[in-house]
C-alpha cells in the first residue's frame, strides 16, 4: 500500500512463458540485478516520489520457461527495508507462436487439474478507476478538480479501522458480536446496472459509493468470477490478485463479456493455475476455483495505487463441517492489528 514515504512493496513481474513447443526440455540459468531506488513520477499533473526497480514501477519482468532457475540480486538503495513481491503472470504462446489467447497450462499426471465445472457461485465484477467530488473549497487536483478513486461493482472499498478477520472471528465465537458493524456482507454479484463497459462509457458510474462490503462464499462452493475491465476514467490492464487461493484462468477476451458467446471460448481442460491475472485492457477474464480454504481473503488490483483507492473487496469463505474445514483460532499472544 502507498504510504507517505512511497511504496512499501516493490513489485516485479514473473512471466512464465509456456513455450513448450519452442524450447521443450532445456532448463536455463538466468541472472538478474535489481536496484531499488526512489524516483520522481509525474501523473495527472502531480509529481510523487516512488520506490522503483531499475527505474520502473512495476519492476521489470523476469522471463523464464518452466524448469528454469533465476538468480535475482537485489540492491536496496532506498531509505527503508522493503519486501519484494513477485507477481506470476502467464504469457502463453500457441505452437505456431502467434499471443491467440491460448490459455493453456502444462497439465500432466504430475500436475493434474481440477477445474470446477458445475458452478454454484458466480460473481460478475466490473472494475473501474473513478472519481470522487471534492468540496468546492478544497479542489483535489484530479480531473474536473475531483480526486481519483477506484471500485469493484461501483463500490470503492473502504478500509475498516478494525480488521475484518478479527471481526469475523469474533462473530464466529460469539464474542464481540458488535464487531459485525465493521463490514457489510452486501457485496453484489453484479454491477448496479449493465452498460457498454468498454465502449463510450460517458459518465456511467463515474462516482462510486464507498463501503466495506465483503462477499460471503459457502465452503466448497464452485466459484466463478468474471472480471470486466471498463473505460471509466482510463482503461488499464489491472493485475487482479486473490489471497488464500490459486485459481484457474479459464478464459479472457477483448471487449465486453458476452454470457452467450464468451463461455464457449473457455479452456476447462488444462487452464493455467495462478494467483494473479491481468485483465486485458478493455477486456475481461474469468477465473474458477473451489472454495476449500476457509477464511478472510483480500482480493484486489495489484497496482498498489488502485488497491489503496478502493479497487478491492474481501471474500469470506465460511467454515465447512469438519475440523479440517474450519479456520484456526489466532495463535496465543498474537498482537492485535487494531483494538476492538
Ligand atoms: Cu488496477
XYZ file of C-alpha atoms and ligand atoms in Angstrom:
341
model
C 0.000 0.000 0.000
C 1.133 3.507 -0.557
C 2.483 5.466 2.364
C 3.599 8.982 2.824
C 7.101 7.798 2.056
C 6.346 5.942 -1.115
C 5.623 2.279 -1.649
C 6.492 -0.351 0.914
C 6.252 -3.074 -1.684
C 8.464 -3.286 -4.675
C 6.687 -5.367 -7.262
C 8.279 -7.311 -10.031
C 6.600 -9.396 -12.663
C 7.370 -13.036 -13.269
C 6.346 -14.100 -16.721
C 6.230 -17.824 -17.267
C 6.464 -18.439 -20.951
C 4.758 -21.704 -21.644
C 6.602 -22.058 -24.902
C 6.887 -25.796 -24.595
C 6.739 -26.265 -28.286
C 9.654 -23.893 -28.806
C 12.032 -24.982 -26.028
C 10.948 -28.426 -24.948
C 13.469 -29.545 -22.321
C 16.354 -27.106 -21.912
C 16.488 -25.709 -18.380
C 18.390 -22.417 -18.347
C 20.004 -20.249 -15.672
C 19.039 -16.581 -15.608
C 20.770 -13.813 -13.632
C 19.142 -10.503 -12.742
C 20.356 -7.415 -10.902
C 17.642 -5.261 -9.420
C 18.433 -1.844 -7.978
C 15.770 -0.293 -5.756
C 15.761 3.483 -5.624
C 13.418 6.417 -5.260
C 12.450 8.204 -8.469
C 10.031 11.008 -9.287
C 6.950 10.184 -11.326
C 4.501 12.699 -12.740
C 0.933 11.670 -13.424
C -2.122 13.860 -13.757
C -0.001 16.942 -13.112
C 1.225 15.742 -9.768
C 4.760 14.586 -9.049
C 5.499 11.999 -6.412
C 8.489 10.012 -5.342
C 8.154 6.242 -5.680
C 10.364 3.297 -4.955
C 11.289 1.788 -8.308
C 13.082 -1.306 -9.516
C 15.706 -0.420 -12.136
C 13.873 2.873 -12.586
C 10.435 1.448 -13.312
C 7.235 0.654 -11.463
C 6.073 -2.042 -11.564
C 9.546 -3.508 -11.841
C 10.934 -5.397 -14.809
C 9.782 -8.794 -15.932
C 11.622 -11.991 -15.259
C 11.075 -14.078 -18.361
C 11.610 -17.773 -17.853
C 10.412 -21.133 -19.003
C 9.087 -23.779 -16.669
C 12.020 -25.570 -15.069
C 14.492 -22.682 -15.454
C 16.365 -21.218 -12.480
C 16.516 -17.467 -11.908
C 19.020 -15.764 -9.580
C 17.962 -12.280 -8.541
C 20.363 -9.981 -6.681
C 18.580 -7.043 -5.091
C 20.432 -3.856 -4.132
C 18.351 -1.689 -1.827
C 19.307 1.935 -2.436
C 16.060 3.121 -0.882
C 15.698 4.641 2.542
C 13.972 1.756 4.340
C 13.611 -2.016 4.300
C 11.233 -3.495 1.756
C 9.729 -6.783 0.721
C 9.997 -7.886 -2.873
C 6.781 -9.405 -4.140
C 6.757 -11.442 -7.296
C 3.609 -11.488 -9.399
C 3.435 -14.513 -11.643
C 1.690 -13.928 -14.918
C 1.233 -16.074 -17.927
C 2.413 -15.259 -21.391
C 1.107 -18.164 -23.362
C 2.175 -18.824 -26.877
C 0.499 -21.160 -29.226
C 2.528 -23.787 -31.013
C 2.581 -21.521 -34.030
C 3.972 -18.685 -31.861
C 1.243 -16.152 -32.620
C -0.013 -14.333 -28.033
C -4.048 -16.015 -29.939
C -5.368 -16.190 -26.457
C -4.417 -19.786 -25.979
C -4.710 -20.181 -22.223
C -3.033 -23.471 -21.564
C -1.099 -24.954 -18.688
C 1.387 -27.805 -18.629
C -1.203 -30.154 -17.174
C 0.111 -33.649 -16.760
C -0.064 -36.648 -14.492
C 2.160 -34.740 -12.056
C 0.129 -31.572 -12.368
C -3.477 -32.675 -12.596
C -6.133 -30.040 -12.971
C -9.367 -29.839 -11.051
C -11.412 -27.152 -12.733
C -14.895 -26.563 -11.297
C -17.413 -27.440 -13.987
C -20.754 -27.040 -12.235
C -20.608 -23.510 -10.873
C -22.566 -22.863 -7.675
C -21.422 -19.265 -7.090
C -20.909 -16.805 -9.918
C -19.883 -13.170 -9.496
C -19.537 -10.623 -12.276
C -17.229 -7.784 -11.203
C -16.743 -4.611 -13.193
C -13.529 -2.855 -12.131
C -13.058 0.871 -12.624
C -10.941 3.875 -11.871
C -13.437 6.512 -10.753
C -13.630 9.973 -9.265
C -14.867 11.474 -6.030
C -16.213 15.001 -5.971
C -14.227 17.418 -3.868
C -15.539 20.232 -1.726
C -15.530 23.485 -3.676
C -13.287 24.934 -1.029
C -10.670 22.236 -1.417
C -10.139 21.185 -5.034
C -8.304 17.885 -5.231
C -6.221 18.375 -8.346
C -7.579 15.423 -10.348
C -9.801 15.546 -13.436
C -12.516 18.206 -13.012
C -10.745 19.046 -9.741
C -12.072 15.777 -8.363
C -9.990 13.185 -6.571
C -9.250 9.796 -8.085
C -10.697 6.652 -6.604
C -11.393 3.100 -7.786
C -14.037 0.437 -7.359
C -15.386 -3.046 -7.929
C -19.046 -3.192 -8.927
C -19.137 0.527 -8.252
C -18.200 0.130 -4.573
C -14.933 1.671 -3.527
C -13.538 -0.488 -0.747
C -13.204 1.457 2.487
C -10.531 0.034 4.775
C -12.002 -0.618 8.232
C -10.336 0.577 11.402
C -10.736 -2.912 12.915
C -9.510 -5.749 10.754
C -12.153 -7.936 9.148
C -10.594 -11.243 10.190
C -10.711 -10.180 13.832
C -14.306 -9.037 13.484
C -15.394 -12.175 11.637
C -13.713 -14.473 14.154
C -15.327 -12.540 16.977
C -18.717 -13.280 15.478
C -17.958 -16.961 14.905
C -17.037 -17.406 18.525
C -19.979 -15.292 19.679
C -17.563 -12.881 21.255
C -17.551 -9.260 20.335
C -20.669 -9.634 18.222
C -20.842 -5.874 17.996
C -17.900 -6.120 15.606
C -20.463 -7.087 12.989
C -20.696 -3.414 12.246
C -17.122 -3.485 10.925
C -18.242 -4.697 7.496
C -21.305 -5.410 5.369
C -21.982 -8.734 3.653
C -23.655 -6.959 0.785
C -21.042 -7.014 -1.967
C -23.253 -7.544 -5.047
C -22.977 -10.376 -7.581
C -23.075 -7.897 -10.441
C -22.706 -4.145 -11.108
C -25.628 -1.870 -10.218
C -26.575 -1.873 -13.891
C -25.106 -3.140 -17.142
C -23.801 -0.812 -19.827
C -21.252 -0.862 -22.617
C -18.292 -1.208 -20.245
C -15.590 -0.968 -22.893
C -17.241 1.467 -25.281
C -18.186 5.101 -24.783
C -18.999 4.962 -21.086
C -19.953 8.607 -20.724
C -20.497 9.341 -17.068
C -21.739 5.855 -16.242
C -20.869 5.062 -12.633
C -18.156 7.693 -12.642
C -18.837 8.329 -8.975
C -18.827 5.141 -6.885
C -20.279 4.508 -3.476
C -17.902 3.732 -0.613
C -18.186 0.846 1.801
C -16.529 -2.098 3.496
C -18.569 -4.653 1.585
C -17.482 -8.287 1.560
C -18.649 -11.331 -0.400
C -19.655 -14.376 1.629
C -18.876 -17.732 -0.018
C -20.039 -21.132 1.221
C -17.336 -23.666 1.974
C -16.814 -25.937 -1.016
C -18.617 -23.695 -3.484
C -17.580 -23.984 -7.112
C -16.792 -20.328 -7.735
C -16.583 -18.425 -10.998
C -15.568 -14.772 -11.055
C -15.758 -12.768 -14.260
C -13.670 -9.600 -14.089
C -14.777 -6.979 -16.572
C -12.491 -4.050 -17.321
C -14.100 -0.712 -18.072
C -13.280 2.503 -19.890
C -14.359 4.610 -16.922
C -11.521 7.013 -16.164
C -8.920 5.282 -18.255
C -8.801 1.668 -19.389
C -5.852 -0.233 -17.967
C -4.632 -3.768 -17.561
C -5.466 -4.492 -13.922
C -3.454 -7.315 -12.305
C -6.083 -8.906 -10.090
C -4.855 -10.880 -7.116
C -6.629 -13.125 -4.614
C -5.119 -14.150 -1.298
C -5.553 -17.670 0.023
C -6.054 -19.352 -3.327
C -4.654 -20.293 -6.630
C -7.281 -20.130 -9.336
C -7.749 -21.352 -12.878
C -7.912 -18.737 -15.600
C -10.418 -20.372 -17.908
C -10.927 -17.534 -20.343
C -10.198 -13.972 -21.332
C -11.048 -11.723 -24.205
C -11.418 -8.234 -25.585
C -14.437 -6.008 -25.127
C -17.471 -6.876 -23.064
C -18.012 -10.343 -21.671
C -20.934 -11.937 -23.510
C -22.713 -14.516 -21.413
C -23.938 -16.298 -24.525
C -20.752 -16.494 -26.572
C -17.787 -15.939 -24.228
C -18.140 -19.168 -22.202
C -17.798 -21.190 -25.398
C -14.178 -19.996 -25.579
C -13.286 -21.301 -22.108
C -10.488 -23.789 -21.623
C -11.877 -26.163 -18.990
C -9.393 -28.926 -19.750
C -5.943 -27.613 -18.845
C -6.120 -23.908 -17.927
C -3.232 -22.199 -16.094
C -3.312 -22.140 -12.293
C -2.136 -18.770 -10.914
C -2.919 -16.302 -8.121
C -2.739 -13.123 -10.187
C -4.050 -12.393 -13.652
C -4.032 -9.229 -15.717
C -7.486 -8.383 -17.004
C -6.850 -7.424 -20.623
C -7.142 -3.682 -21.163
C -10.707 -3.043 -22.373
C -11.420 -6.733 -21.884
C -12.433 -9.437 -19.430
C -11.036 -12.502 -17.669
C -12.799 -15.437 -15.999
C -11.402 -17.461 -13.121
C -12.645 -20.573 -11.337
C -11.737 -22.284 -8.083
C -13.192 -24.461 -5.359
C -13.691 -22.516 -2.118
C -11.847 -25.054 0.020
C -9.756 -22.699 2.150
C -11.967 -21.074 4.789
C -11.002 -17.612 5.935
C -10.961 -13.933 5.152
C -9.225 -13.229 1.862
C -8.358 -9.900 0.335
C -8.969 -9.591 -3.406
C -7.513 -6.556 -5.099
C -5.853 -4.961 -8.079
C -2.124 -5.299 -7.552
C -1.374 -1.827 -8.802
C -0.951 -0.601 -5.234
C -2.384 2.783 -6.042
C -5.589 1.235 -7.388
C -5.867 -1.018 -4.337
C -5.437 1.918 -1.979
C -8.063 3.819 -3.971
C -10.565 1.009 -3.365
C -10.259 -1.466 -6.255
C -10.618 -4.271 -3.765
C -13.007 -6.401 -1.791
C -12.834 -9.310 0.638
C -14.043 -12.871 0.179
C -15.092 -14.572 3.389
C -15.111 -18.324 2.785
C -17.253 -19.768 5.536
C -16.363 -22.778 7.642
C -17.234 -26.271 6.491
C -18.452 -29.087 8.708
C -15.305 -30.884 9.786
C -12.398 -29.690 11.880
C -10.186 -29.539 8.790
C -12.670 -27.223 7.143
C -12.622 -24.526 9.813
C -10.370 -21.567 10.375
C -7.946 -21.869 13.242
C -8.015 -19.590 16.288
C -5.352 -16.902 16.419
C -2.102 -18.117 17.960
C -1.609 -17.264 21.620
C -0.019 -13.904 22.228
C -0.612 -12.663 18.708
C -0.616 -8.878 18.828
C -3.822 -7.337 17.552
C -3.601 -5.160 14.462
C -6.252 -2.979 15.948
C -8.129 -2.604 19.198
C -11.697 -3.915 19.360
Cu -5.821 -1.628 -11.295
